[in-house]
Amino acid sequence: SQQGEEDPQALSIQEGENATMNCSYKTSINNLQWYRQNSGRGLVHLILIRSNEREKHSGRLRVTLDTSKKSSSLLITASRAADTASYFCATTGTASKLTFGTGTRLQVTL
Amino acid sequence: DAGVIQSPRHEVTEMGQEVTLRCKPISGHNSLFWYRQTMMRGLELLIYFNNNVPIDDSGMPEDRFSAKMPNASFSTLKIQPSEPRDSAVYFCASRTGQDNSGNTIYFGEGSWLTVV
């Protein structure tokens, strides 16, 4: 079953704009990760944020985590056409397995 | 590093036939995962192994599905008999560590299965 729900399901922006995707989850977590999937390809790990962290940066990526609201956001700044992909949040709880959300399809147009 | 290697990349088979998907995890990784992705259900964890031992197979849909990991460098996911509703992309992934530390999971490129 899905642990996370991404919002929005689809997002279309122009190159140079910022893209924000949100993820909500249901149970307590140890960490939350964001993955990217290009069409027809496997998933690629982007960034991990632990439950005791509130914000993390990696290049043009900024992730926030609010454990009280059971939510996370992924911000991609100065988007590029190459950022077009689906983005998934994934959570790890007390078990070792990683449970994925439903994903946000991002389209960046020139 | 060759990454997680899956085969076949694409398979079209007739209903009732046996399907075997194969995975070679990254060398040194001791956790292996099989996921299924469909438009309707998204990414579902089917089963995962730690040190070649199945830990959680609660996501395996039914008895037609079975997975094995005879050694640290090879795993199979078998569907017998296959049905059209099994059509999906099947991903294998691997990771170091067996706890919930959040070590990165590395995915293969997937096996695209179509059952007609």
Coordinates of N, CA and C in Angstrom, one line a residue:
Chain A
S1 N 0.9 -1.2 0.0 CA 0.0 0.0 0.0 C 0.9 1.2 0.0
Q2 N 0.4 2.3 -0.5 CA 1.1 3.6 -0.6 C 1.2 4.2 0.8
Q3 N 2.4 4.7 1.1 CA 2.6 5.4 2.4 C 2.5 6.9 2.2
G4 N 3.0 7.3 1.0 CA 3.0 8.8 0.8 C 2.1 9.1 -0.3
E5 N 1.6 10.3 -0.3 CA 0.8 10.9 -1.3 C 1.4 12.2 -1.7
E6 N 1.8 12.3 -3.0 CA 2.4 13.5 -3.5 C 1.3 14.5 -4.0
D7 N 1.6 15.7 -4.0 CA 0.7 16.7 -4.4 C 1.6 17.9 -5.0
P8 N 1.3 18.3 -6.2 CA 0.2 17.9 -7.1 C 0.6 16.6 -7.8
Q9 N -0.4 16.0 -8.5 CA -0.1 14.8 -9.2 C 0.7 15.1 -10.5
A10 N 0.4 16.3 -11.0 CA 1.1 16.8 -12.2 C 1.4 18.3 -12.1
L11 N 2.5 18.7 -12.6 CA 2.9 20.1 -12.5 C 3.6 20.5 -13.8
S12 N 3.2 21.6 -14.4 CA 3.8 22.1 -15.6 C 4.3 23.5 -15.4
I13 N 5.6 23.7 -15.6 CA 6.1 25.0 -15.4 C 7.1 25.4 -16.6
Q14 N 7.5 26.6 -16.6 CA 8.4 27.0 -17.6 C 9.9 27.0 -17.1
E15 N 10.8 26.8 -18.0 CA 12.2 26.8 -17.6 C 12.5 28.1 -16.8
G16 N 13.3 27.9 -15.8 CA 13.7 29.0 -14.9 C 12.8 29.2 -13.7
E17 N 11.6 28.7 -13.8 CA 10.7 28.8 -12.6 C 11.1 27.8 -11.6
N18 N 10.6 28.0 -10.4 CA 10.8 27.0 -9.3 C 9.6 26.0 -9.3
A19 N 9.9 24.8 -8.9 CA 8.9 23.7 -8.8 C 8.9 23.2 -7.4
T20 N 7.7 23.2 -6.9 CA 7.5 22.7 -5.5 C 6.5 21.5 -5.5
M21 N 7.0 20.4 -4.9 CA 6.2 19.2 -4.8 C 6.1 18.9 -3.3
N22 N 4.9 18.4 -2.9 CA 4.6 18.1 -1.5 C 4.4 16.6 -1.4
C23 N 4.7 16.1 -0.2 CA 4.5 14.7 0.1 C 3.9 14.6 1.5
S24 N 2.8 13.8 1.7 CA 2.3 13.6 3.0 C 2.3 12.1 3.2
Y25 N 2.6 11.7 4.5 CA 2.7 10.3 4.8 C 1.9 10.0 6.1
K26 N 1.7 8.7 6.4 CA 0.7 8.4 7.4 C 1.3 7.9 8.8
T27 N 2.5 7.2 8.7 CA 3.0 6.7 10.0 C 4.3 7.3 10.3
S28 N 4.8 7.1 11.5 CA 6.1 7.6 12.0 C 7.2 7.1 11.1
I29 N 8.2 7.9 10.9 CA 9.3 7.6 10.0 C 10.6 7.8 10.6
N30 N 11.6 7.1 10.1 CA 13.0 7.4 10.5 C 13.7 8.3 9.5
N31 N 13.3 8.2 8.3 CA 13.8 9.2 7.3 C 12.9 9.2 6.1
L32 N 13.1 10.2 5.3 CA 12.3 10.4 4.0 C 13.2 10.7 2.9
Q33 N 13.0 10.1 1.8 CA 13.9 10.2 0.6 C 13.0 10.7 -0.6
W34 N 13.7 11.4 -1.5 CA 13.1 11.8 -2.7 C 13.8 11.1 -3.9
Y35 N 13.1 10.6 -4.8 CA 13.6 9.9 -6.0 C 13.1 10.5 -7.2
R36 N 13.8 10.4 -8.3 CA 13.4 10.9 -9.6 C 13.3 9.7 -10.6
Q37 N 12.4 9.8 -11.5 CA 12.3 8.7 -12.5 C 12.0 9.4 -13.8
N38 N 13.0 9.2 -14.7 CA 12.7 9.7 -16.1 C 11.9 8.6 -16.8
S39 N 11.2 9.0 -17.8 CA 10.3 8.2 -18.5 C 11.0 6.9 -19.0
G40 N 10.5 5.8 -18.7 CA 11.1 4.5 -19.2 C 12.3 4.1 -18.5
R41 N 12.7 4.7 -17.4 CA 13.9 4.4 -16.7 C 13.6 4.0 -15.2
G42 N 14.7 3.6 -14.5 CA 14.6 3.3 -13.1 C 14.6 4.5 -12.3
L43 N 14.4 4.4 -11.0 CA 14.4 5.5 -10.1 C 15.8 5.8 -9.6
V44 N 16.1 7.1 -9.5 CA 17.4 7.6 -9.0 C 17.2 8.4 -7.8
H45 N 18.1 8.1 -6.8 CA 18.0 8.7 -5.5 C 18.5 10.2 -5.6
L46 N 17.7 11.1 -5.0 CA 18.1 12.5 -5.0 C 18.6 13.0 -3.7
I47 N 17.9 12.8 -2.6 CA 18.2 13.4 -1.3 C 17.5 12.6 -0.2
L48 N 18.1 12.6 0.9 CA 17.5 11.9 2.1 C 17.5 12.9 3.2
I49 N 16.4 13.0 4.0 CA 16.3 13.8 5.2 C 15.9 12.9 6.3
R50 N 16.6 13.0 7.4 CA 16.3 12.2 8.6 C 15.2 12.9 9.4
S51 N 14.6 12.1 10.3 CA 13.4 12.6 11.0 C 13.8 13.7 12.0
N52 N 15.0 13.8 12.4 CA 15.4 14.9 13.3 C 15.9 16.1 12.5
E53 N 15.8 16.1 11.2 CA 16.2 17.2 10.4 C 15.0 18.0 9.9
R54 N 15.1 19.3 9.7 CA 14.0 20.0 9.2 C 14.2 20.5 7.8
E55 N 15.4 20.7 7.4 CA 15.7 21.2 6.0 C 17.0 20.7 5.5
K56 N 17.1 20.4 4.2 CA 18.3 20.0 3.6 C 18.5 20.5 2.2
H57 N 19.7 20.8 1.8 CA 19.9 21.3 0.5 C 20.9 20.4 -0.3
S58 N 20.7 20.3 -1.6 CA 21.7 19.7 -2.4 C 21.6 20.3 -3.8
G59 N 22.5 21.1 -4.1 CA 22.5 21.8 -5.4 C 21.3 22.7 -5.5
R60 N 20.5 22.4 -6.6 CA 19.2 23.2 -6.8 C 18.0 22.6 -6.0
L61 N 18.3 21.6 -5.2 CA 17.2 20.9 -4.5 C 17.2 21.4 -3.0
R62 N 16.0 21.6 -2.6 CA 15.8 21.9 -1.2 C 14.6 21.1 -0.6
V63 N 14.9 20.4 0.4 CA 13.9 19.5 1.0 C 13.6 20.0 2.4
T64 N 12.3 20.0 2.8 CA 11.9 20.3 4.1 C 11.1 19.1 4.7
L65 N 11.1 19.0 6.0 CA 10.4 17.9 6.6 C 9.7 18.5 7.9
D66 N 8.4 18.2 8.0 CA 7.6 18.6 9.2 C 7.0 17.3 9.7
T67 N 7.6 16.8 10.7 CA 7.1 15.5 11.3 C 5.8 15.7 12.0
S68 N 5.6 16.9 12.5 CA 4.3 17.1 13.2 C 3.1 17.1 12.3
K69 N 3.4 17.5 11.0 CA 2.3 17.4 10.0 C 2.5 16.2 9.1
K70 N 3.5 15.4 9.3 CA 3.7 14.3 8.5 C 3.8 14.7 7.0
S71 N 4.6 15.7 6.7 CA 4.7 16.1 5.4 C 6.1 16.6 5.0
S72 N 6.4 16.6 3.7 CA 7.7 17.0 3.2 C 7.5 17.7 1.9
S73 N 8.4 18.6 1.6 CA 8.3 19.3 0.3 C 9.7 19.2 -0.4
L74 N 9.6 19.2 -1.7 CA 10.8 19.2 -2.5 C 10.7 20.4 -3.4
L75 N 11.7 21.3 -3.3 CA 11.8 22.5 -4.2 C 12.9 22.4 -5.1
I76 N 12.6 22.5 -6.4 CA 13.7 22.6 -7.4 C 13.7 24.0 -7.9
T77 N 14.9 24.7 -7.7 CA 15.0 26.1 -8.1 C 15.5 26.1 -9.5
A78 N 15.2 27.2 -10.2 CA 15.7 27.5 -11.5 C 15.6 26.3 -12.4
S79 N 14.4 25.8 -12.6 CA 14.2 24.5 -13.3 C 14.7 24.5 -14.7
R80 N 15.0 23.4 -15.2 CA 15.5 23.2 -16.6 C 14.7 22.1 -17.3
A81 N 14.7 22.1 -18.6 CA 13.9 21.1 -19.3 C 14.3 19.7 -18.9
A82 N 15.6 19.6 -18.6 CA 16.1 18.2 -18.2 C 15.5 17.8 -16.8
D83 N 14.9 18.7 -16.1 CA 14.3 18.2 -14.8 C 12.9 17.5 -15.0
T84 N 12.5 17.5 -16.3 CA 11.2 16.9 -16.6 C 11.3 15.4 -16.2
A85 N 10.4 14.9 -15.3 CA 10.5 13.6 -14.8 C 9.4 13.4 -13.8
S86 N 9.2 12.2 -13.3 CA 8.3 12.0 -12.1 C 9.2 12.0 -10.8
Y87 N 8.6 12.5 -9.8 CA 9.4 12.6 -8.5 C 8.5 11.9 -7.5
F88 N 9.2 11.1 -6.7 CA 8.6 10.3 -5.7 C 9.2 10.5 -4.3
C89 N 8.4 10.6 -3.3 CA 8.9 10.5 -1.9 C 8.8 9.1 -1.5
A90 N 9.7 8.7 -0.6 CA 9.7 7.4 0.0 C 10.1 7.4 1.4
T91 N 9.4 6.6 2.2 CA 9.7 6.7 3.7 C 10.2 5.3 4.2
T92 N 11.0 5.4 5.2 CA 11.5 4.3 5.9 C 11.0 4.4 7.4
G93 N 10.3 3.4 7.9 CA 9.8 3.4 9.2 C 10.6 2.5 10.1
T94 N 10.0 1.8 10.9 CA 10.7 0.8 11.8 C 11.2 -0.4 11.1
A95 N 10.6 -0.7 10.0 CA 11.0 -1.8 9.1 C 12.1 -1.3 8.2
S96 N 12.8 -2.2 7.5 CA 13.8 -1.8 6.6 C 13.3 -1.4 5.2
K97 N 12.0 -1.7 5.0 CA 11.6 -1.5 3.6 C 11.2 0.0 3.3
L98 N 11.4 0.4 2.1 CA 11.2 1.7 1.6 C 9.8 1.7 0.9
T99 N 8.9 2.6 1.3 CA 7.6 2.7 0.8 C 7.4 4.0 0.0
F100 N 7.0 3.9 -1.2 CA 6.9 5.0 -2.1 C 5.5 5.6 -2.1
G101 N 5.5 6.9 -2.4 CA 4.3 7.6 -2.7 C 3.9 7.5 -4.1
T102 N 2.8 8.3 -4.5 CA 2.2 8.1 -5.8 C 2.9 8.9 -6.9
G103 N 3.7 9.9 -6.5 CA 4.5 10.6 -7.5 C 3.9 11.8 -8.0
T104 N 4.8 12.8 -8.4 CA 4.4 14.0 -9.1 C 5.1 14.0 -10.5
R105 N 4.3 14.2 -11.5 CA 4.9 14.3 -12.9 C 5.2 15.8 -13.1
L106 N 6.4 16.1 -13.3 CA 6.9 17.4 -13.6 C 7.2 17.6 -15.0
Q107 N 6.6 18.6 -15.6 CA 6.9 19.0 -17.0 C 7.5 20.4 -17.1
V108 N 8.7 20.5 -17.5 CA 9.4 21.8 -17.7 C 9.5 22.2 -19.1
T109 N 8.9 23.2 -19.5 CA 8.9 23.6 -20.9 C 9.8 24.8 -21.2
L110 N 10.3 24.8 -22.4 CA 11.2 25.9 -22.8 C 10.5 27.2 -23.0
Chain B
D1 N 31.4 0.8 -11.5 CA 30.3 0.1 -10.9 C 29.2 -0.1 -11.9
A2 N 28.8 -1.3 -12.2 CA 27.8 -1.6 -13.3 C 26.4 -1.3 -12.8
G3 N 26.1 -1.1 -11.6 CA 24.8 -0.8 -11.1 C 24.0 -2.1 -11.0
V4 N 22.7 -2.0 -10.7 CA 21.8 -3.2 -10.6 C 21.5 -3.6 -12.1
I5 N 21.6 -4.8 -12.4 CA 21.4 -5.3 -13.7 C 20.2 -6.2 -13.7
Q6 N 19.3 -5.9 -14.6 CA 18.0 -6.7 -14.7 C 17.9 -7.2 -16.1
S7 N 17.3 -8.4 -16.2 CA 17.0 -9.0 -17.5 C 15.8 -9.8 -17.4
P8 N 15.0 -9.9 -18.5 CA 15.1 -9.2 -19.7 C 14.7 -7.7 -19.5
R9 N 15.0 -6.8 -20.4 CA 14.5 -5.5 -20.3 C 13.1 -5.4 -20.8
H10 N 12.7 -6.2 -21.7 CA 11.4 -6.2 -22.3 C 11.0 -7.7 -22.5
E11 N 9.7 -8.0 -22.2 CA 9.2 -9.3 -22.5 C 7.8 -9.3 -22.8
V12 N 7.4 -9.9 -23.8 CA 6.0 -10.1 -24.2 C 5.7 -11.6 -24.2
T13 N 4.7 -12.0 -23.4 CA 4.4 -13.4 -23.3 C 2.9 -13.7 -23.3
E14 N 2.6 -14.9 -23.6 CA 1.2 -15.2 -23.6 C 0.7 -15.6 -22.3
M15 N -0.6 -15.3 -22.0 CA -1.2 -15.7 -20.8 C -1.0 -17.2 -20.5
G16 N -0.6 -17.6 -19.3 CA -0.4 -18.9 -18.9 C 1.0 -19.4 -19.0
Q17 N 1.8 -18.6 -19.6 CA 3.3 -18.9 -19.7 C 4.0 -18.5 -18.4
E18 N 5.1 -19.2 -18.2 CA 6.0 -18.9 -17.1 C 6.9 -17.7 -17.4
V19 N 7.0 -16.8 -16.5 CA 7.9 -15.7 -16.7 C 9.0 -15.7 -15.6
T20 N 10.2 -15.5 -16.0 CA 11.3 -15.4 -15.0 C 12.1 -14.1 -15.2
L21 N 12.1 -13.3 -14.2 CA 12.8 -12.0 -14.3 C 14.1 -12.2 -13.4
R22 N 15.2 -11.6 -13.9 CA 16.5 -11.8 -13.2 C 17.1 -10.5 -12.7
C23 N 17.9 -10.6 -11.7 CA 18.5 -9.4 -11.1 C 19.8 -9.8 -10.6
K24 N 20.8 -8.9 -10.9 CA 22.1 -8.9 -10.3 C 22.3 -7.7 -9.5
P25 N 22.4 -7.7 -8.2 CA 22.5 -6.5 -7.4 C 23.9 -6.0 -7.5
I26 N 24.1 -4.8 -7.0 CA 25.5 -4.2 -6.9 C 26.3 -5.0 -5.9
S27 N 27.5 -5.3 -6.3 CA 28.4 -6.1 -5.5 C 28.6 -5.4 -4.2
G28 N 28.5 -6.3 -3.1 CA 28.7 -5.8 -1.8 C 27.4 -5.3 -1.1
H29 N 26.3 -5.2 -1.9 CA 25.0 -4.8 -1.3 C 24.4 -6.1 -0.7
N30 N 23.8 -6.0 0.5 CA 23.3 -7.2 1.1 C 21.8 -7.1 1.3
S31 N 21.1 -6.1 0.8 CA 19.7 -6.0 0.7 C 19.2 -5.9 -0.7
L32 N 18.2 -6.7 -1.0 CA 17.7 -6.7 -2.4 C 16.1 -6.6 -2.3
F33 N 15.6 -5.8 -3.3 CA 14.2 -5.5 -3.3 C 13.6 -5.7 -4.7
W34 N 12.4 -6.3 -4.7 CA 11.6 -6.3 -6.0 C 10.4 -5.4 -5.8
Y35 N 10.3 -4.5 -6.8 CA 9.1 -3.6 -6.8 C 8.4 -3.9 -8.1
R36 N 7.1 -3.5 -8.1 CA 6.3 -3.6 -9.3 C 5.7 -2.2 -9.5
Q37 N 5.7 -1.7 -10.7 CA 5.1 -0.4 -11.0 C 4.0 -0.4 -12.1
T38 N 2.9 0.1 -11.8 CA 1.8 0.2 -12.7 C 1.2 1.6 -12.6
M39 N 0.4 2.0 -13.6 CA -0.2 3.3 -13.6 C -1.3 3.3 -12.5
M40 N -2.0 2.2 -12.3 CA -3.1 2.2 -11.4 C -2.6 2.1 -9.9
R41 N -1.5 1.4 -9.6 CA -1.2 1.1 -8.2 C 0.2 1.7 -7.9
G42 N 0.8 2.4 -8.8 CA 2.1 3.0 -8.5 C 3.2 2.0 -8.2
L43 N 4.1 2.3 -7.3 CA 5.2 1.4 -7.0 C 4.9 0.6 -5.8
E44 N 4.9 -0.7 -5.9 CA 4.5 -1.6 -4.8 C 5.8 -2.5 -4.5
L45 N 6.1 -2.6 -3.2 CA 7.1 -3.5 -2.8 C 6.6 -4.9 -2.8
L46 N 7.2 -5.8 -3.5 CA 6.7 -7.2 -3.6 C 7.4 -8.0 -2.5
I47 N 8.7 -7.9 -2.4 CA 9.5 -8.7 -1.5 C 10.9 -8.1 -1.3
Y48 N 11.5 -8.3 -0.1 CA 12.9 -7.9 0.0 C 13.6 -8.9 0.8
F49 N 14.9 -9.0 0.5 CA 15.8 -10.0 1.1 C 16.9 -9.2 1.8
N50 N 17.4 -9.8 2.9 CA 18.6 -9.3 3.6 C 19.5 -10.5 3.7
N51 N 20.7 -10.4 3.2 CA 21.7 -11.5 3.2 C 21.1 -12.7 2.7
N52 N 20.4 -12.6 1.5 CA 19.8 -13.7 0.8 C 18.6 -14.3 1.4
V53 N 18.2 -13.8 2.5 CA 17.0 -14.4 3.2 C 15.8 -13.5 3.0
P54 N 14.7 -14.1 2.6 CA 13.5 -13.2 2.4 C 13.0 -12.7 3.8
I55 N 12.8 -11.4 3.9 CA 12.4 -10.8 5.2 C 10.9 -10.5 5.2
D56 N 10.4 -10.0 4.1 CA 9.0 -9.5 4.0 C 8.5 -9.8 2.6
D57 N 7.6 -10.8 2.5 CA 7.0 -11.0 1.2 C 5.5 -10.7 1.2
S58 N 5.1 -9.9 2.1 CA 3.7 -9.6 2.2 C 3.1 -8.9 1.0
G59 N 4.0 -8.3 0.2 CA 3.6 -7.6 -1.0 C 3.4 -8.5 -2.2
M60 N 3.8 -9.8 -2.1 CA 3.7 -10.7 -3.2 C 2.2 -10.9 -3.5
P61 N 1.7 -10.7 -4.7 CA 0.2 -10.7 -4.9 C -0.5 -12.0 -4.6
E62 N 0.1 -13.1 -5.0 CA -0.5 -14.4 -4.8 C 0.5 -15.5 -5.1
D63 N 0.0 -16.7 -5.0 CA 0.9 -17.8 -5.1 C 1.5 -18.0 -6.4
R64 N 1.0 -17.3 -7.4 CA 1.6 -17.4 -8.7 C 3.0 -16.7 -8.8
F65 N 3.3 -15.9 -7.8 CA 4.5 -15.2 -7.7 C 5.5 -15.8 -6.7
S66 N 6.7 -16.0 -7.1 CA 7.7 -16.5 -6.2 C 9.0 -15.8 -6.5
A67 N 9.8 -15.7 -5.4 CA 11.2 -15.0 -5.6 C 12.2 -15.8 -4.8
K68 N 13.4 -15.9 -5.4 CA 14.5 -16.6 -4.8 C 15.7 -15.7 -4.9
M69 N 16.6 -16.0 -3.9 CA 17.9 -15.4 -4.0 C 18.9 -16.4 -3.5
P70 N 19.4 -17.2 -4.4 CA 20.3 -18.4 -4.1 C 21.7 -17.9 -3.6
N71 N 22.1 -16.7 -4.0 CA 23.4 -16.2 -3.5 C 23.3 -14.7 -3.6
A72 N 24.4 -14.1 -3.1 CA 24.4 -12.7 -2.9 C 24.4 -11.9 -4.2
S73 N 24.6 -12.6 -5.3 CA 24.8 -11.8 -6.6 C 23.7 -12.2 -7.6
F74 N 22.6 -12.8 -7.1 CA 21.6 -13.2 -8.1 C 20.2 -13.4 -7.4
S75 N 19.2 -12.9 -8.1 CA 17.8 -13.1 -7.6 C 16.9 -13.3 -8.8
T76 N 15.9 -14.0 -8.6 CA 14.8 -14.2 -9.6 C 13.5 -13.9 -9.1
L77 N 12.6 -13.4 -9.9 CA 11.2 -13.3 -9.6 C 10.4 -14.1 -10.7
K78 N 9.6 -15.0 -10.3 CA 9.0 -15.9 -11.2 C 7.5 -15.8 -11.1
I79 N 6.8 -15.7 -12.3 CA 5.4 -15.7 -12.3 C 4.9 -16.9 -13.1
Q80 N 4.1 -17.8 -12.4 CA 3.6 -19.0 -13.1 C 2.3 -19.4 -12.5
P81 N 1.2 -19.4 -13.4 CA 1.2 -18.9 -14.7 C 0.9 -17.4 -14.8
S82 N 1.4 -16.8 -15.8 CA 1.2 -15.4 -16.0 C -0.2 -15.0 -16.4
E83 N -0.7 -13.8 -16.1 CA -2.0 -13.3 -16.5 C -1.8 -11.9 -17.0
P84 N -2.7 -11.4 -17.8 CA -2.6 -10.1 -18.4 C -2.5 -9.0 -17.3
R85 N -3.1 -9.2 -16.1 CA -3.0 -8.2 -15.1 C -1.7 -8.1 -14.4
D86 N -0.8 -9.1 -14.8 CA 0.6 -9.0 -14.3 C 1.5 -8.0 -15.1
S87 N 0.9 -7.5 -16.2 CA 1.6 -6.6 -17.0 C 2.0 -5.4 -16.2
A88 N 3.3 -5.1 -16.2 CA 3.8 -4.0 -15.4 C 5.3 -3.9 -15.6
V89 N 5.9 -2.9 -15.0 CA 7.4 -2.8 -14.9 C 7.8 -3.3 -13.6
Y90 N 8.8 -4.3 -13.6 CA 9.3 -4.9 -12.4 C 10.7 -4.4 -12.2
F91 N 10.9 -3.7 -11.0 CA 12.2 -3.2 -10.7 C 12.9 -4.0 -9.6
C92 N 14.1 -4.2 -9.8 CA 15.0 -4.8 -8.7 C 15.8 -3.6 -8.2
A93 N 16.1 -3.7 -6.9 CA 16.9 -2.6 -6.3 C 17.8 -3.2 -5.2
S94 N 18.9 -2.6 -4.9 CA 19.7 -3.1 -3.8 C 20.3 -2.0 -3.0
R95 N 20.8 -2.4 -1.8 CA 21.3 -1.4 -0.8 C 22.3 -2.1 0.1
T96 N 23.2 -1.3 0.6 CA 24.0 -1.8 1.7 C 23.2 -1.7 3.0
G97 N 23.6 -2.5 4.0 CA 22.9 -2.4 5.3 C 21.6 -3.1 5.3
Q98 N 21.2 -3.4 6.4 CA 19.9 -4.1 6.6 C 19.0 -3.4 7.6
D99 N 19.4 -2.3 8.1 CA 18.5 -1.6 9.0 C 17.8 -0.5 8.4
N100 N 17.2 0.4 9.2 CA 16.4 1.5 8.6 C 17.2 2.8 8.6
S101 N 18.5 2.7 8.4 CA 19.3 3.9 8.4 C 19.1 4.8 7.2
G102 N 18.4 4.3 6.2 CA 18.2 5.1 5.1 C 19.3 5.1 4.0
N103 N 20.1 4.1 4.0 CA 21.1 4.0 3.0 C 20.4 4.0 1.6
T104 N 21.0 4.6 0.7 CA 20.4 4.8 -0.6 C 20.1 3.5 -1.3
I105 N 19.0 3.3 -1.9 CA 18.6 2.2 -2.6 C 18.9 2.5 -4.1
Y106 N 19.5 1.6 -4.8 CA 19.9 1.8 -6.2 C 19.0 0.8 -7.0
F107 N 18.3 1.4 -8.0 CA 17.4 0.7 -8.8 C 18.0 0.3 -10.2
G108 N 17.5 -0.9 -10.6 CA 17.8 -1.3 -12.0 C 16.9 -0.5 -13.0
E109 N 17.1 -0.8 -14.3 CA 16.3 -0.1 -15.3 C 15.0 -0.7 -15.5
G110 N 14.7 -1.8 -14.8 CA 13.4 -2.4 -14.9 C 13.2 -3.5 -16.0
S111 N 12.3 -4.4 -15.8 CA 11.9 -5.3 -16.8 C 10.4 -5.0 -17.1
W112 N 10.2 -4.7 -18.4 CA 8.9 -4.3 -18.9 C 8.2 -5.6 -19.4
L113 N 7.2 -6.0 -18.6 CA 6.5 -7.2 -18.9 C 5.1 -6.9 -19.5
T114 N 4.8 -7.6 -20.6 CA 3.4 -7.5 -21.2 C 2.9 -8.9 -21.3
V115 N 1.8 -9.2 -20.7 CA 1.2 -10.5 -20.9 C -0.1 -10.4 -21.7
V116 N -0.1 -11.0 -22.8 CA -1.3 -10.9 -23.7 C -2.1 -12.1 -23.7

